[in-house]
Amino acid sequence: MQRLLEPELMNDLEQVTAYANADFAAAHSAIMAQFPRLFPHTEGLHTVLDLGCGTADIAIRFARMYPNCKIDAVDGSANMLVQAQTFIERESLQDRIILHHQCLPGCELPNKNYDAIVSNSLLHHLHEPQYLWQTLKQYATAKTAILICDLIRPTSQQAATLLVEQYADSEPEILRRDFFNSLLAAFTLDEVHAQLSAANLPGLQIEQISDRHMLIHGYLP
Ligand SMILES: C[S@@+](CC[C@H](N)C(=O)[O-])C[C@H]1O[C@@H](n2cnc3c(N)ncnc32)[C@H](O)[C@@H]1O
């Protein structure tokens, strides 16, 4: 099945509200559990960059898990960031998570580089996937722990429908629609291999962790 693009930014208020009200606890805590598995030595973890942070659920989980880190979280959607700021203040994390209203590529962030760079569900939104790999190269060093998570495009629209029925059956229609569109916009494992090769990022590994998710993790060369 060909990739079908969806809009890059999630700025529609109804969509943002549905996203903010959704329960991503199981999915996001499973992603967070991968970080210490892949990067067990985190004594030097002080600066973190979250790309495409959305409502900051991942950034908040990260901040709780690693209490010594400060996080710069980037998103191009103003409405997402309004919601993110509310959640961050509810958790009293406003001194540790700083939001940046910026778009990839060409982000201008306060640190020259970061100890860790994380990103969940951004890659499939990007019309040009190299924007993510360029941004990694801009802000990572050979010591930066990199963890990207994204969807895997199924082989057909029928397979995508089955995944929506299996994993989002009780969700509101808008989230079911977004999930379906995101599955169609996602990349295959082979496509991400080709992207990493084109970006000359041999230190990043691709790992399929479920029937619909891949992890891309490792270090720059
Ligand atoms: C599916 S959401 C994921 C949000 C969050 N990472 C999470 O896991 O809950 C994707 C986010 O990426 C943002 N985004 C998409 N393209 C972007 C770009 N070029 N620059 C910055 N943010 C972008 C969207 O606005 C949206 O908030």
PDB file of C-alpha atoms in Angstrom, residues 64-174:
ATOM      1  CA  ARG A  64       9.210  11.804  36.413  1.00  0.00           C
ATOM      2  CA  MET A  65      11.447   8.868  35.474  1.00  0.00           C
ATOM      3  CA  TYR A  66      14.650  10.937  35.418  1.00  0.00           C
ATOM      4  CA  PRO A  67      14.283  13.608  38.096  1.00  0.00           C
ATOM      5  CA  ASN A  68      17.628  15.257  37.297  1.00  0.00           C
ATOM      6  CA  CYS A  69      16.873  16.092  33.695  1.00  0.00           C
ATOM      7  CA  LYS A  70      15.544  19.232  32.026  1.00  0.00           C
ATOM      8  CA  ILE A  71      13.534  18.832  28.845  1.00  0.00           C
ATOM      9  CA  ASP A  72      13.110  21.069  25.832  1.00  0.00           C
ATOM     10  CA  ALA A  73       9.910  19.973  24.091  1.00  0.00           C
ATOM     11  CA  VAL A  74       9.139  21.135  20.559  1.00  0.00           C
ATOM     12  CA  ASP A  75       5.890  21.197  18.595  1.00  0.00           C
ATOM     13  CA  GLY A  76       4.622  23.255  15.689  1.00  0.00           C
ATOM     14  CA  SER A  77       1.026  23.250  16.930  1.00  0.00           C
ATOM     15  CA  ALA A  78       0.130  26.192  19.151  1.00  0.00           C
ATOM     16  CA  ASN A  79      -3.038  24.497  20.388  1.00  0.00           C
ATOM     17  CA  MET A  80      -1.133  21.360  21.392  1.00  0.00           C
ATOM     18  CA  LEU A  81       1.300  23.496  23.359  1.00  0.00           C
ATOM     19  CA  VAL A  82      -1.477  25.309  25.246  1.00  0.00           C
ATOM     20  CA  GLN A  83      -2.738  21.913  26.387  1.00  0.00           C
ATOM     21  CA  ALA A  84       0.806  20.721  27.109  1.00  0.00           C
ATOM     22  CA  GLN A  85       1.486  23.735  29.336  1.00  0.00           C
ATOM     23  CA  THR A  86      -1.668  22.991  31.361  1.00  0.00           C
ATOM     24  CA  PHE A  87      -0.549  19.397  31.959  1.00  0.00           C
ATOM     25  CA  ILE A  88       3.012  20.464  32.812  1.00  0.00           C
ATOM     26  CA  GLU A  89       1.770  23.000  35.385  1.00  0.00           C
ATOM     27  CA  ARG A  90      -0.636  20.441  36.861  1.00  0.00           C
ATOM     28  CA  GLU A  91       2.438  18.287  37.529  1.00  0.00           C
ATOM     29  CA  SER A  92       4.483  21.297  38.757  1.00  0.00           C
ATOM     30  CA  LEU A  93       7.098  20.560  36.119  1.00  0.00           C
ATOM     31  CA  GLN A  94       7.225  24.020  34.514  1.00  0.00           C
ATOM     32  CA  ASP A  95      10.806  24.539  35.722  1.00  0.00           C
ATOM     33  CA  ARG A  96      11.945  21.318  34.076  1.00  0.00           C
ATOM     34  CA  ILE A  97       9.936  21.107  30.841  1.00  0.00           C
ATOM     35  CA  ILE A  98      10.201  24.091  28.539  1.00  0.00           C
ATOM     36  CA  LEU A  99       7.950  24.193  25.494  1.00  0.00           C
ATOM     37  CA  HIS A 100       9.116  25.580  22.150  1.00  0.00           C
ATOM     38  CA  HIS A 101       6.659  26.527  19.435  1.00  0.00           C
ATOM     39  CA  GLN A 102       8.775  25.576  16.450  1.00  0.00           C
ATOM     40  CA  CYS A 103       8.680  23.339  13.405  1.00  0.00           C
ATOM     41  CA  LEU A 104      11.172  20.845  12.075  1.00  0.00           C
ATOM     42  CA  PRO A 105      13.377  21.477  10.213  1.00  0.00           C
ATOM     43  CA  GLY A 106      15.292  24.535  11.326  1.00  0.00           C
ATOM     44  CA  CYS A 107      14.541  24.457  15.051  1.00  0.00           C
ATOM     45  CA  GLU A 108      16.540  26.903  17.118  1.00  0.00           C
ATOM     46  CA  LEU A 109      16.873  25.512  20.599  1.00  0.00           C
ATOM     47  CA  PRO A 110      18.711  26.730  23.694  1.00  0.00           C
ATOM     48  CA  ASN A 111      21.224  23.863  23.893  1.00  0.00           C
ATOM     49  CA  LYS A 112      23.813  23.073  21.255  1.00  0.00           C
ATOM     50  CA  ASN A 113      23.226  19.367  21.895  1.00  0.00           C
ATOM     51  CA  TYR A 114      21.353  17.036  24.238  1.00  0.00           C
ATOM     52  CA  ASP A 115      22.091  13.966  26.364  1.00  0.00           C
ATOM     53  CA  ALA A 116      18.950  12.292  25.026  1.00  0.00           C
ATOM     54  CA  ILE A 117      16.587  12.921  22.127  1.00  0.00           C
ATOM     55  CA  VAL A 118      13.170  11.267  22.135  1.00  0.00           C
ATOM     56  CA  SER A 119      10.247  11.435  19.770  1.00  0.00           C
ATOM     57  CA  ASN A 120       6.978   9.548  19.665  1.00  0.00           C
ATOM     58  CA  SER A 121       4.628   9.506  16.689  1.00  0.00           C
ATOM     59  CA  LEU A 122       6.200  12.448  14.913  1.00  0.00           C
ATOM     60  CA  LEU A 123       7.909  10.671  12.010  1.00  0.00           C
ATOM     61  CA  HIS A 124       4.713   9.607  10.228  1.00  0.00           C
ATOM     62  CA  HIS A 125       3.450  13.219  10.296  1.00  0.00           C
ATOM     63  CA  LEU A 126       6.458  14.543   8.419  1.00  0.00           C
ATOM     64  CA  HIS A 127       5.946  14.910   4.706  1.00  0.00           C
ATOM     65  CA  GLU A 128       9.722  14.890   4.361  1.00  0.00           C
ATOM     66  CA  PRO A 129      11.071  12.289   6.842  1.00  0.00           C
ATOM     67  CA  GLN A 130      14.649  13.532   6.479  1.00  0.00           C
ATOM     68  CA  TYR A 131      13.617  16.553   8.581  1.00  0.00           C
ATOM     69  CA  LEU A 132      13.687  14.282  11.629  1.00  0.00           C
ATOM     70  CA  TRP A 133      17.073  12.756  10.800  1.00  0.00           C
ATOM     71  CA  GLN A 134      18.528  16.193   9.991  1.00  0.00           C
ATOM     72  CA  THR A 135      17.325  17.525  13.346  1.00  0.00           C
ATOM     73  CA  LEU A 136      18.910  14.559  15.135  1.00  0.00           C
ATOM     74  CA  LYS A 137      22.210  15.312  13.440  1.00  0.00           C
ATOM     75  CA  GLN A 138      21.846  18.968  14.404  1.00  0.00           C
ATOM     76  CA  TYR A 139      21.305  18.323  18.125  1.00  0.00           C
ATOM     77  CA  ALA A 140      22.886  14.936  18.879  1.00  0.00           C
ATOM     78  CA  THR A 141      26.483  14.015  19.570  1.00  0.00           C
ATOM     79  CA  ALA A 142      27.935  10.493  19.545  1.00  0.00           C
ATOM     80  CA  LYS A 143      26.926  10.270  23.230  1.00  0.00           C
ATOM     81  CA  THR A 144      23.276  11.286  22.800  1.00  0.00           C
ATOM     82  CA  ALA A 145      20.841   8.472  23.587  1.00  0.00           C
ATOM     83  CA  ILE A 146      18.298   8.464  20.751  1.00  0.00           C
ATOM     84  CA  LEU A 147      14.874   6.840  21.025  1.00  0.00           C
ATOM     85  CA  ILE A 148      12.261   7.334  18.323  1.00  0.00           C
ATOM     86  CA  CYS A 149       8.974   5.447  18.311  1.00  0.00           C
ATOM     87  CA  ASP A 150       6.496   5.374  15.453  1.00  0.00           C
ATOM     88  CA  LEU A 151       3.795   3.406  13.725  1.00  0.00           C
ATOM     89  CA  ILE A 152       4.454   0.864  10.989  1.00  0.00           C
ATOM     90  CA  ARG A 153       2.352   1.165   7.841  1.00  0.00           C
ATOM     91  CA  PRO A 154       0.207  -1.942   7.374  1.00  0.00           C
ATOM     92  CA  THR A 155       0.076  -3.729   4.043  1.00  0.00           C
ATOM     93  CA  SER A 156      -3.470  -2.615   3.140  1.00  0.00           C
ATOM     94  CA  GLN A 157      -6.308  -0.302   4.193  1.00  0.00           C
ATOM     95  CA  GLN A 158      -8.168  -3.406   5.321  1.00  0.00           C
ATOM     96  CA  ALA A 159      -5.267  -4.323   7.634  1.00  0.00           C
ATOM     97  CA  ALA A 160      -5.310  -0.739   8.978  1.00  0.00           C
ATOM     98  CA  THR A 161      -9.051  -1.011   9.657  1.00  0.00           C
ATOM     99  CA  LEU A 162      -8.459  -4.231  11.578  1.00  0.00           C
ATOM    100  CA  LEU A 163      -5.792  -2.550  13.742  1.00  0.00           C
ATOM    101  CA  VAL A 164      -8.161   0.338  14.496  1.00  0.00           C
ATOM    102  CA  GLU A 165     -10.880  -2.161  15.482  1.00  0.00           C
ATOM    103  CA  GLN A 166      -8.452  -4.140  17.604  1.00  0.00           C
ATOM    104  CA  TYR A 167      -6.793  -1.262  19.471  1.00  0.00           C
ATOM    105  CA  ALA A 168      -9.141   1.723  19.337  1.00  0.00           C
ATOM    106  CA  ASP A 169     -12.623   0.252  19.185  1.00  0.00           C
ATOM    107  CA  SER A 170     -13.896   2.101  22.243  1.00  0.00           C
ATOM    108  CA  GLU A 171     -12.196   5.430  21.407  1.00  0.00           C
ATOM    109  CA  PRO A 172     -14.089   8.485  20.099  1.00  0.00           C
ATOM    110  CA  GLU A 173     -14.570   8.598  16.316  1.00  0.00           C
ATOM    111  CA  ILE A 174     -12.044  11.420  15.872  1.00  0.00           C
TER     112      ILE A 174
END
